Coordinates of C-alpha atoms and ligand atoms in Angstrom, one line a residue:
X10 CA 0.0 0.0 0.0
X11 CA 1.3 3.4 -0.7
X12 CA 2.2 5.4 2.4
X13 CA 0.5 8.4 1.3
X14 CA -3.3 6.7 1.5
X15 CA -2.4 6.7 5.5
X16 CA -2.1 10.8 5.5
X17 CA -5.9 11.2 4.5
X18 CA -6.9 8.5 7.1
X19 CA -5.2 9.7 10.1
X20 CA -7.3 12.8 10.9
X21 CA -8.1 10.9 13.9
X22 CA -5.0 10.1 15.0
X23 CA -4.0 14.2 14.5
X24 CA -7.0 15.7 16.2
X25 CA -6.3 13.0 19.7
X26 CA -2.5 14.3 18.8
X27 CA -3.8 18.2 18.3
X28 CA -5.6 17.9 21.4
X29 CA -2.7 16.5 23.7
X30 CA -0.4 18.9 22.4
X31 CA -2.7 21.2 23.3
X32 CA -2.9 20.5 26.6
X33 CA 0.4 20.4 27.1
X34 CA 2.7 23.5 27.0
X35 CA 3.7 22.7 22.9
X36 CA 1.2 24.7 21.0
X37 CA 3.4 24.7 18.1
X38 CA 1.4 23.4 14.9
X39 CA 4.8 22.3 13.3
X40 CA 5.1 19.9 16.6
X41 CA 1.4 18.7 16.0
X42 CA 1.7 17.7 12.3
X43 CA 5.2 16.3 13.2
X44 CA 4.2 14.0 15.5
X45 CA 1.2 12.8 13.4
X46 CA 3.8 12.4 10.6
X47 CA 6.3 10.4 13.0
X48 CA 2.6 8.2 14.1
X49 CA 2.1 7.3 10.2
X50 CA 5.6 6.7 9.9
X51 CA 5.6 4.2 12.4
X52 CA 2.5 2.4 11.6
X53 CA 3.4 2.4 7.9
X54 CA 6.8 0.8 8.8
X55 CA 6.2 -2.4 11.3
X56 CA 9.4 -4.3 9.6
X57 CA 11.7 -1.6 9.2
X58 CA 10.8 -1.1 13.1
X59 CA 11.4 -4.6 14.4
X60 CA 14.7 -5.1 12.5
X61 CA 15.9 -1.9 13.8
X62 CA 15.1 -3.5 17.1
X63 CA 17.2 -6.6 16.3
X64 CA 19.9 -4.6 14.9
X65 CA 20.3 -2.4 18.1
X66 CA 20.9 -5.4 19.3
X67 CA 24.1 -6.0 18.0
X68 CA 24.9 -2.7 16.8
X69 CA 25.9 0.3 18.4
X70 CA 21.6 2.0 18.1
X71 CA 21.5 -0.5 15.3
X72 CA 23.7 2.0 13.1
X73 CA 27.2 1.7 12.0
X74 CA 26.9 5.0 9.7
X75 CA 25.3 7.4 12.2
X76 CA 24.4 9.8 9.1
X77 CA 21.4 7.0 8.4
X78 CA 20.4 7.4 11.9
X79 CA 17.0 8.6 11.9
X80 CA 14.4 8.5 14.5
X81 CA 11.6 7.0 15.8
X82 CA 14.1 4.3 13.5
X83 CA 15.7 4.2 9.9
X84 CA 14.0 2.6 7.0
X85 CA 15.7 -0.9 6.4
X86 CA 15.9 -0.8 2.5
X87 CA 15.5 -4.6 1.1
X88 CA 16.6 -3.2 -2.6
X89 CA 17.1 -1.1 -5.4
X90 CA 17.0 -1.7 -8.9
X91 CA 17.9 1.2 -11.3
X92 CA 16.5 4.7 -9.5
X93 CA 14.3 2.9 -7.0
X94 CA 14.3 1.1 -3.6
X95 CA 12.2 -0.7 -1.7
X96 CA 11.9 -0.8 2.0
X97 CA 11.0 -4.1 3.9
X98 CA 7.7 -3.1 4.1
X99 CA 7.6 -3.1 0.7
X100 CA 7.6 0.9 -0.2
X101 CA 8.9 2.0 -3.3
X102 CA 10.9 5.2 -3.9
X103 CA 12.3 6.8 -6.0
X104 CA 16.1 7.1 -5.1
X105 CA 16.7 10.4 -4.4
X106 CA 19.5 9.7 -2.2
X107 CA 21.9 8.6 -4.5
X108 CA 23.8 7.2 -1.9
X109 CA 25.3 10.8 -1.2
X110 CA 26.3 11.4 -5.0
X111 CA 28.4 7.9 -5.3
X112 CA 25.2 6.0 -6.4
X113 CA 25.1 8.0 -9.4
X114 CA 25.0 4.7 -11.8
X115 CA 21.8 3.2 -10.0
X116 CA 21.5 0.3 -8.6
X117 CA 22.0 -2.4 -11.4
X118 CA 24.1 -0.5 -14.2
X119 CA 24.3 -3.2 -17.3
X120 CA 27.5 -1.7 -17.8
X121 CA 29.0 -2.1 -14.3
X122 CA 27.4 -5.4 -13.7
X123 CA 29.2 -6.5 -16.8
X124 CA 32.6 -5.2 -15.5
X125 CA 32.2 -6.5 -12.6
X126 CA 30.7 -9.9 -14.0
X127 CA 34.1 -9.7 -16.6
X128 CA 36.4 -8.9 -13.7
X129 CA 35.7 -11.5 -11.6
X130 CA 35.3 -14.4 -14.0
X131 CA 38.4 -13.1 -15.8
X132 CA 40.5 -11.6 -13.5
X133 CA 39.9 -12.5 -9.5
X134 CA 39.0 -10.5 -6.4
X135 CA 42.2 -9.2 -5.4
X136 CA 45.9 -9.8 -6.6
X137 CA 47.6 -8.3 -4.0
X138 CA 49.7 -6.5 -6.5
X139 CA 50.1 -4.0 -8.8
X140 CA 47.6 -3.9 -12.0
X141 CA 47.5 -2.6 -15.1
X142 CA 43.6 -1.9 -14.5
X143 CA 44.9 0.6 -11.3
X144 CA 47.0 2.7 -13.6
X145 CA 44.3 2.7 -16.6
X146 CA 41.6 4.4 -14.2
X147 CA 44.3 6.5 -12.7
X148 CA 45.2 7.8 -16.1
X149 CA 41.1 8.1 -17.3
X150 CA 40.7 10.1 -13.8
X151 CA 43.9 12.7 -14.4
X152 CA 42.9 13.1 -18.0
X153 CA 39.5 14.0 -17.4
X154 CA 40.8 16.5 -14.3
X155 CA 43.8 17.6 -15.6
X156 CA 46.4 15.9 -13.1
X157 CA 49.9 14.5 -13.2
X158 CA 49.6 12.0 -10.2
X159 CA 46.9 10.3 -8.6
X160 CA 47.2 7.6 -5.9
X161 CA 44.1 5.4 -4.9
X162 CA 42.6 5.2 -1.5
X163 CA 39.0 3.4 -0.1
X164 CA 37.5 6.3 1.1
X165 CA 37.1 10.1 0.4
X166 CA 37.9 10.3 4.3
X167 CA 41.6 8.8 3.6
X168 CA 42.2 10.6 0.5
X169 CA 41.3 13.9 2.1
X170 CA 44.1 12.5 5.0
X171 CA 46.8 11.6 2.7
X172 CA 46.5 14.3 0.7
X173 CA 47.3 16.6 4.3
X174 CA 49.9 14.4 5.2
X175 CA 51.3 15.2 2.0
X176 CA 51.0 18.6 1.4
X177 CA 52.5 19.2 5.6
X178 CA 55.6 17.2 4.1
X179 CA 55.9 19.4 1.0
X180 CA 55.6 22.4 2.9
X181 CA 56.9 20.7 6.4
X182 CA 54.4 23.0 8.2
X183 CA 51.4 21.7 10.4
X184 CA 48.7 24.0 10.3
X185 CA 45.2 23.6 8.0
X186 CA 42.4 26.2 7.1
X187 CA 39.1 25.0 6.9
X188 CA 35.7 26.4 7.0
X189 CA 32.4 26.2 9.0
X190 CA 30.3 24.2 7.6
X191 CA 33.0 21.8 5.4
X192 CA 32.8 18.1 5.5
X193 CA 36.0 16.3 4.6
X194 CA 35.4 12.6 5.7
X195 CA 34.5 10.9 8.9
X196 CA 37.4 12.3 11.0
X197 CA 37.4 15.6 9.1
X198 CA 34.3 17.7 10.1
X199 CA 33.3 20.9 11.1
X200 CA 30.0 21.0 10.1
X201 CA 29.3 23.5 13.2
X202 CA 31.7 25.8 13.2
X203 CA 34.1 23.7 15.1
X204 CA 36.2 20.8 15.0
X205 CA 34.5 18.0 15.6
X206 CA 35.5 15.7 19.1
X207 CA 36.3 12.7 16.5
X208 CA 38.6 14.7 14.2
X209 CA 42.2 13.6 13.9
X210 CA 45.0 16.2 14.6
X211 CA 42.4 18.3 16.9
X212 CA 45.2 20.9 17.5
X213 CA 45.8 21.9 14.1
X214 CA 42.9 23.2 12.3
X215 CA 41.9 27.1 11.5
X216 CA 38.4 27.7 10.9
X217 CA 37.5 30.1 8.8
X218 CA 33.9 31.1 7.2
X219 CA 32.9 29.8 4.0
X220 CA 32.7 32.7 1.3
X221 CA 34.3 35.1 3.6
X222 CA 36.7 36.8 1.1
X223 CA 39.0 39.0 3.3
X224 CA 38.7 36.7 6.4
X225 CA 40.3 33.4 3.9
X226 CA 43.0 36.0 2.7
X227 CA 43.8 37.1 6.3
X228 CA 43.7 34.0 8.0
X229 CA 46.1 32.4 5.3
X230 CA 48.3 35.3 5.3
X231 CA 48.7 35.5 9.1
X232 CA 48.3 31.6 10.3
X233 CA 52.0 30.9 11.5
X234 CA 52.9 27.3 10.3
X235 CA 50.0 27.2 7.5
X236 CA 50.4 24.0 5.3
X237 CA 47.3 24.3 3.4
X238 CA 44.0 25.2 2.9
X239 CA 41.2 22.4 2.7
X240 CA 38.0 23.7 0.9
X241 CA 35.1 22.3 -1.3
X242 CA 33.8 24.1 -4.6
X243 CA 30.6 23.6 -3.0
X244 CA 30.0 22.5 0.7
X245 CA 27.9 19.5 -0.2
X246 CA 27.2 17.6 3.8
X247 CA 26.8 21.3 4.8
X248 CA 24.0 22.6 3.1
X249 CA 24.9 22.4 -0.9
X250 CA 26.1 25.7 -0.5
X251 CA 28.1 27.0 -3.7
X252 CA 31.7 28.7 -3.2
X253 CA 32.0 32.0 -5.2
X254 CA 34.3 31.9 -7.8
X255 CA 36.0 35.1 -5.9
X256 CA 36.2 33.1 -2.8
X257 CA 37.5 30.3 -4.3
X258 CA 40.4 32.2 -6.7
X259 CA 41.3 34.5 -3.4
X260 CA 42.7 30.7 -1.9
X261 CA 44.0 29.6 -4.7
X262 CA 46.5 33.0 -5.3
X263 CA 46.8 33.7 -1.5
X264 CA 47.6 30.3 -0.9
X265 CA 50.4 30.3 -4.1
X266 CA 51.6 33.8 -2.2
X267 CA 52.6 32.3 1.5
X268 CA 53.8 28.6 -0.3
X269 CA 51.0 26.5 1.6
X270 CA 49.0 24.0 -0.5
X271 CA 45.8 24.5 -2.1
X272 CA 43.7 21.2 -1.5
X273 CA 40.2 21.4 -3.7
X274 CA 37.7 19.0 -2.3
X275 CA 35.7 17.6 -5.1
X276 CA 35.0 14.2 -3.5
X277 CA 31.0 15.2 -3.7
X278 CA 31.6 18.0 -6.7
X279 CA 33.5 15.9 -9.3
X280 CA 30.3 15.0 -11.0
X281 CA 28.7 18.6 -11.1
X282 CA 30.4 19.3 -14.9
X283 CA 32.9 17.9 -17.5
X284 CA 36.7 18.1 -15.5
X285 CA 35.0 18.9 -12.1
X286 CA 33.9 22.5 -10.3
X287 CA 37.7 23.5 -10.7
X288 CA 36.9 23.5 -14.8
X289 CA 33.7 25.2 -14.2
X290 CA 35.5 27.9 -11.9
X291 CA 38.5 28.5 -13.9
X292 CA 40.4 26.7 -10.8
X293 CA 44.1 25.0 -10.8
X294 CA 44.3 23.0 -7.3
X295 CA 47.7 22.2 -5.9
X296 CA 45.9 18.8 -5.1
X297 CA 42.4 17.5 -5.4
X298 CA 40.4 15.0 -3.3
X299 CA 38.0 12.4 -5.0
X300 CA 35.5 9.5 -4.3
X301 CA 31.8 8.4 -4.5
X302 CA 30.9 7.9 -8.0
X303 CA 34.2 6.8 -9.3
X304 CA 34.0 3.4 -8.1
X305 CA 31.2 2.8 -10.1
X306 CA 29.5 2.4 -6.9
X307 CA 32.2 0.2 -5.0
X308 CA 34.5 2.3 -2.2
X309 CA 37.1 4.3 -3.5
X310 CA 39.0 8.0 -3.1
X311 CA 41.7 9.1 -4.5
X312 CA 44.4 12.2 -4.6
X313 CA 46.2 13.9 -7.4
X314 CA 47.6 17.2 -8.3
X315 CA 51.2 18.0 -9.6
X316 CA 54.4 15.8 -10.1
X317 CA 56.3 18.0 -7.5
X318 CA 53.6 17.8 -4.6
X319 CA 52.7 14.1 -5.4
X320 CA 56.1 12.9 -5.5
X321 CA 56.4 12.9 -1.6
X322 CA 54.6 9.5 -2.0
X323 CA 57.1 8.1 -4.6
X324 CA 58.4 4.9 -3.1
X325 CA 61.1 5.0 -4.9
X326 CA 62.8 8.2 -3.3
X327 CA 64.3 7.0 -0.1
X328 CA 62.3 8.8 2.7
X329 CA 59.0 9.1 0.9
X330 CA 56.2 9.3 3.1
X331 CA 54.1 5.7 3.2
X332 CA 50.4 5.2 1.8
X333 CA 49.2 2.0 2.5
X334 CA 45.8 0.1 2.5
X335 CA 44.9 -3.1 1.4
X336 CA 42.2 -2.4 -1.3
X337 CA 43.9 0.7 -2.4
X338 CA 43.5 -1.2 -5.9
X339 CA 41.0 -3.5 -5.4
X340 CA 40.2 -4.9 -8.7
X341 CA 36.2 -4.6 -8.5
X342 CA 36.5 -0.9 -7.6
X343 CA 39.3 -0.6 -10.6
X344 CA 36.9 -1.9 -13.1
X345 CA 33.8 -1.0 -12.0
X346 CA 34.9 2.6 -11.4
X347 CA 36.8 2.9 -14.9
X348 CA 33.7 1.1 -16.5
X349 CA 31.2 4.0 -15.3
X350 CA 33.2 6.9 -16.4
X351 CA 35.0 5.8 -19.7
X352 CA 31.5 4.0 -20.8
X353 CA 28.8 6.1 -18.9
X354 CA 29.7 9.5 -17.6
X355 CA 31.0 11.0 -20.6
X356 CA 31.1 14.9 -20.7
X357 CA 27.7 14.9 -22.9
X358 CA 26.3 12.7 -20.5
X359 CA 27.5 14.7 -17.6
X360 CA 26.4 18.0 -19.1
X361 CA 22.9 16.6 -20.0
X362 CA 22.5 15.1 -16.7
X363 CA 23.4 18.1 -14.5
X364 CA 21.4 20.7 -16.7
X365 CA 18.6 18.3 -15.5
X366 CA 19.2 19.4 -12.7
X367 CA 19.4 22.7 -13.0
X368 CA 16.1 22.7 -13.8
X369 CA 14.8 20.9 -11.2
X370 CA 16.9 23.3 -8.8
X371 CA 15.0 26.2 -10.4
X372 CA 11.5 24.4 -10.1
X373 CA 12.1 23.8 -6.8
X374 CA 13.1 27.2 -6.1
X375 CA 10.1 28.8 -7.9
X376 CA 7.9 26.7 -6.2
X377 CA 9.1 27.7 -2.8
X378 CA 9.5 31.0 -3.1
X379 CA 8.4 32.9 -0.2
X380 CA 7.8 30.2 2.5
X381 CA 9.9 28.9 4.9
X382 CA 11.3 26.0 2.8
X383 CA 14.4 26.8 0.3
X384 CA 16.5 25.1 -2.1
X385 CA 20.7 24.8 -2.6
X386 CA 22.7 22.9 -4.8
X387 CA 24.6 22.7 -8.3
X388 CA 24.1 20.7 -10.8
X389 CA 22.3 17.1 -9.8
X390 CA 23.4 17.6 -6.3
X391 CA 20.8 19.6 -4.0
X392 CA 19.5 20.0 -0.5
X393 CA 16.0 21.4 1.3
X394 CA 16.5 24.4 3.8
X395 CA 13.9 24.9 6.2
X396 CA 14.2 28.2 8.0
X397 CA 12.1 30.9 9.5
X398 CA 13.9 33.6 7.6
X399 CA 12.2 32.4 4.4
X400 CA 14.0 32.5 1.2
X401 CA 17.3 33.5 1.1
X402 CA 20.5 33.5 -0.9
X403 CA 22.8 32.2 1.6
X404 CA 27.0 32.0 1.1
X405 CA 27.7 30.1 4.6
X406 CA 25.7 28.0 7.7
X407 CA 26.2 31.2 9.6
X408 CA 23.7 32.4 7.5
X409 CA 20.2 31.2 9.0
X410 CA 19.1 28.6 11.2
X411 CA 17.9 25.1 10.0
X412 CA 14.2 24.2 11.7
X413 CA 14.8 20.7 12.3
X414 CA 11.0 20.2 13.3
X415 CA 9.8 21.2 9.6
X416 CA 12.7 19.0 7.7
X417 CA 12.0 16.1 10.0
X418 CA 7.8 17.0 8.6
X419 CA 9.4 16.9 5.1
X420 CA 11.3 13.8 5.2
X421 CA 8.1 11.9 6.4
X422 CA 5.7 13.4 4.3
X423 CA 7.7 12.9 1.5
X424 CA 8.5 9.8 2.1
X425 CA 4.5 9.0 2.1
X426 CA 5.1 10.5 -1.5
X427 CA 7.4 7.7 -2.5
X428 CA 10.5 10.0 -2.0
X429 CA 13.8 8.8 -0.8
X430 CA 15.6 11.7 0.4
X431 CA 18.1 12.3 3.5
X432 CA 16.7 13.5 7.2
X433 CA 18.7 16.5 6.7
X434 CA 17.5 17.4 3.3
X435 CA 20.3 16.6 1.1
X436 CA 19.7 15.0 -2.5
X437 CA 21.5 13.5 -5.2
X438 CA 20.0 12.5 -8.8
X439 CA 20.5 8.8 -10.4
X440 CA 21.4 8.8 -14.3
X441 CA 18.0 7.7 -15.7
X442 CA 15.4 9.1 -13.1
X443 CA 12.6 9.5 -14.9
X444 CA 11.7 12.9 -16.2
X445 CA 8.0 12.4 -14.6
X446 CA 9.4 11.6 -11.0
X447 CA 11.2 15.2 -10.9
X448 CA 8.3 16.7 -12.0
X449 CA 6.0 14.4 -9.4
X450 CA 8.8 15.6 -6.8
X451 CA 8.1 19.3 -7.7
X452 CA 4.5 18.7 -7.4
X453 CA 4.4 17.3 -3.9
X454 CA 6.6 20.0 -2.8
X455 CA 4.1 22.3 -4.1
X456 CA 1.3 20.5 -2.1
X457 CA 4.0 20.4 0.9
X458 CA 3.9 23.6 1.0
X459 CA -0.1 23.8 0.2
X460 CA -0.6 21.5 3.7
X461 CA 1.1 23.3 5.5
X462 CA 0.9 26.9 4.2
X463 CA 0.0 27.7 8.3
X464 CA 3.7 26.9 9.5
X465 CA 5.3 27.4 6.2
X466 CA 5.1 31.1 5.8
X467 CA 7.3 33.8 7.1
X468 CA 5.3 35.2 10.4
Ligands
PLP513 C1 33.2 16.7 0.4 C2 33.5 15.4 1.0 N1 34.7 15.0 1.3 C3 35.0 13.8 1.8 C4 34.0 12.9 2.1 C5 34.3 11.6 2.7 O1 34.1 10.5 1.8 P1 33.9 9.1 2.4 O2 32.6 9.0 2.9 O3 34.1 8.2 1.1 O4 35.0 8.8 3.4 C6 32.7 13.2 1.8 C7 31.6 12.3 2.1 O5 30.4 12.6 2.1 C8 32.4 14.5 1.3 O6 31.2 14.9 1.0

């Protein structure tokens, strides 16, 4: 049964919920429909509910990737085939979450199933060696980003971590700018300003704020000890908020002026245009940090930039620093990841699929306009804002204040639309979503927004 039937028949369920609120001190209509959202979810879900209780069982809240933690409990997903998933309850949706922009292929590519199919009937799981498939990606990935050197890791996390370790051996300082709001990997965050208590090397991080053109040039120009500056194009885990082309060039030639090394995370942005955001920008990175996508679906990361930077990892100059990690080049992730971007994600593919959307950005947009609900992103990459300020350009998170009560109302209630999306908002197209699901998506924002038009506008 489709989750949306339950929203017409609950009016019971929200009038006994209307009423308690009532009485109690929460008068806040947001909190009523909320928890008559969270009510559906939960009687919509009985499976996903009792295998979260089995899994909290054995792990740690039943989660071992806290970003799909979501209360009352996380859908348990039972498939996906192309742009869809189903839940255990037997929901479909339409994939919007795209596994955070590495499930860009879907879920059954014909042309990564048959790489994968080809690799492991003709070539085995892993070598432990050196492969000619490692260095065939590598030199697909630098052509396509205009590198010299690239070295593989498993994770966008690790490459973001050996690509510091490198560039504070080039320079042999310690210190790193960042900026509120950035997410680097799962021991690189500072998605509140701060560094987060699980960072690595807590003592050596500058924060800075994103877009703030004088304050990057100062802090870079006046950090003793500054070994580079870590930034993405476009903060994707913090809000798909775009760097200006002006903040982004004042790094790149302030960070050339003191000698420190410019580090361009495009682990999320690599797919937003032919040769990355740097092309798009006019951007030359000392170094660049990679992922998601470009294991076909399968982990990877990787790190490249220029001979001279890179060749602190050359094994073959005595003293070079070490990289290690057993599926560096695991042979499923070489061939599966090379498959998807020599076959698939050509540039005309690329360009077609991110002027998509574009246009489902500006729909979005034009449908919200003037509520409390707004729209970020770039390309197929894009995220829900839900703030009392309505509207707004923003340039950093410093720049309004997320309601968590109305994006936790959106989740569910788009969910009962048949909508997989993240908690917090953030959305990533699959090549191949249908045409009409956009449009359906724009639609029920619309009548989002129509529901709730009480809570929804600026008081
Ligand atoms: C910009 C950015 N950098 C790095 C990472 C870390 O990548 P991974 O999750 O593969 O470690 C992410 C993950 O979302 C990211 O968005």
């Amino acid at each position: 049964m489709a989750p949306v039937a339950l929203r017409d028949t609950y009016s019971g369920v929200e009038a006994a919920v209307k009423s308690k609120v009532a009485q109690s001190t929460t008068k806040d209509a947001a909190q009523t429909a909320l928890l008559a959202a969270a009510t559906r979810f939960e009687d919509a879900n009985p499976k996903s509910k009792a295998q979260h209780e089995i899994a909290a069982g054995i792990l740690p809240g039943g989660n071992t990737r806290t970003l799909l933690h979501t209360t009352p409990f996380p859908l348990s997903m039972k498939c996906g085939k192309g742009s869809s998933v189903w839940d255990e309850d037997d929901h479909k949706y339409t994939d919007f979450v795209g596994e955070l922009t590495a499930g860009i292929f879907g879920h059954n590519h014909p042309v990564i199933r048959e790489a994968i199919v080809s690799a492991f009937d003709n070539v085995g799981v892993s070598l432990g060696s050196t492969t000619i498939q490692e260095q065939k990606h590598a030199s697909l990935i630098c052509e396509r980003f205009g590198l010299e050197r690239l070295r593989f890791t498993n994770t966008g996390t690790e490459a973001n971590l050996h690509a510091l370790n490198g560039a504070k051996r080039f320079t042999g300082r310690r210190k790193v700018l960042v900026f509120s709001g950035g997410y680097h990997g799962a021991v690189l965050s500072f998605g509140d300003g701060k560094v987060a208590e699980n960072n690595v090397d807590r003592e050596e991080w500058v924060i800075g704020r994103y877009n703030d053109v004088d304050g990057a040039k100062r802090l870079i120009e006046e950090t003793p000890e500054l070994a580079a500056v870590l930034v993405e194009g476009m903060q994707g885990a913090g809000g798909c908020i775009r760097g200006t082309k002006e903040f982004l060039h004042t790094i790149q030639e302030t960070t050339k002026k003191v000698g420190a090394v410019f580090i361009l995370d495009e682990v999320m942005t690599s797919r937003i245009a032919p040769g990355g955001i740097q092309r798009l920008m006019g951007l030359k990175p000392d170094i660049t940090s990679f992922g998601k996508y470009l294991g076909g679906g399968f982990p990877i990361g990787a790190f490249g930039g220029s001979e001279k930077i890179m060749r602190v990892y050359d094994p073959r100059v005595p003293g070079a620093l070490s990289h290690s990690g057993t599926f560096n080049n695991n042979t499923m992730t070489m061939h599966a990841g090379y498959a998807g971007l020599f076959q698939v994600y050509t540039d005309e593919v690329n360009l077609a699929f991110n002027a998509k959307g574009d246009a489902l950005l500006e729909k979005l947009q034009h449908v919200s306009k003037g509520t409390k609900v707004f729209f970020t992103g770039m390309g197929a990459i894009l995220a829900a804002h839900f703030s009392d300020g309505g509207s707004q350009e923003v340039t950093c998170i410093e720049d309004f204040e997320e309601r968590g009560d109305l994006r936790d109302l959106f989740w569910y209630e788009m969910l009962e639309d048949g909508f997989w999306i993240t908690r917090r908002g953030f959305m990533a197209l699959i090549l191949g979503t249908p045409d009409e699901e956009m449009d359906r998506f724009v639609e029920c924002v619309g009548k989002f927004l129509q529901r709730h038009k009480d809570i929804l506008m600026p008081e």
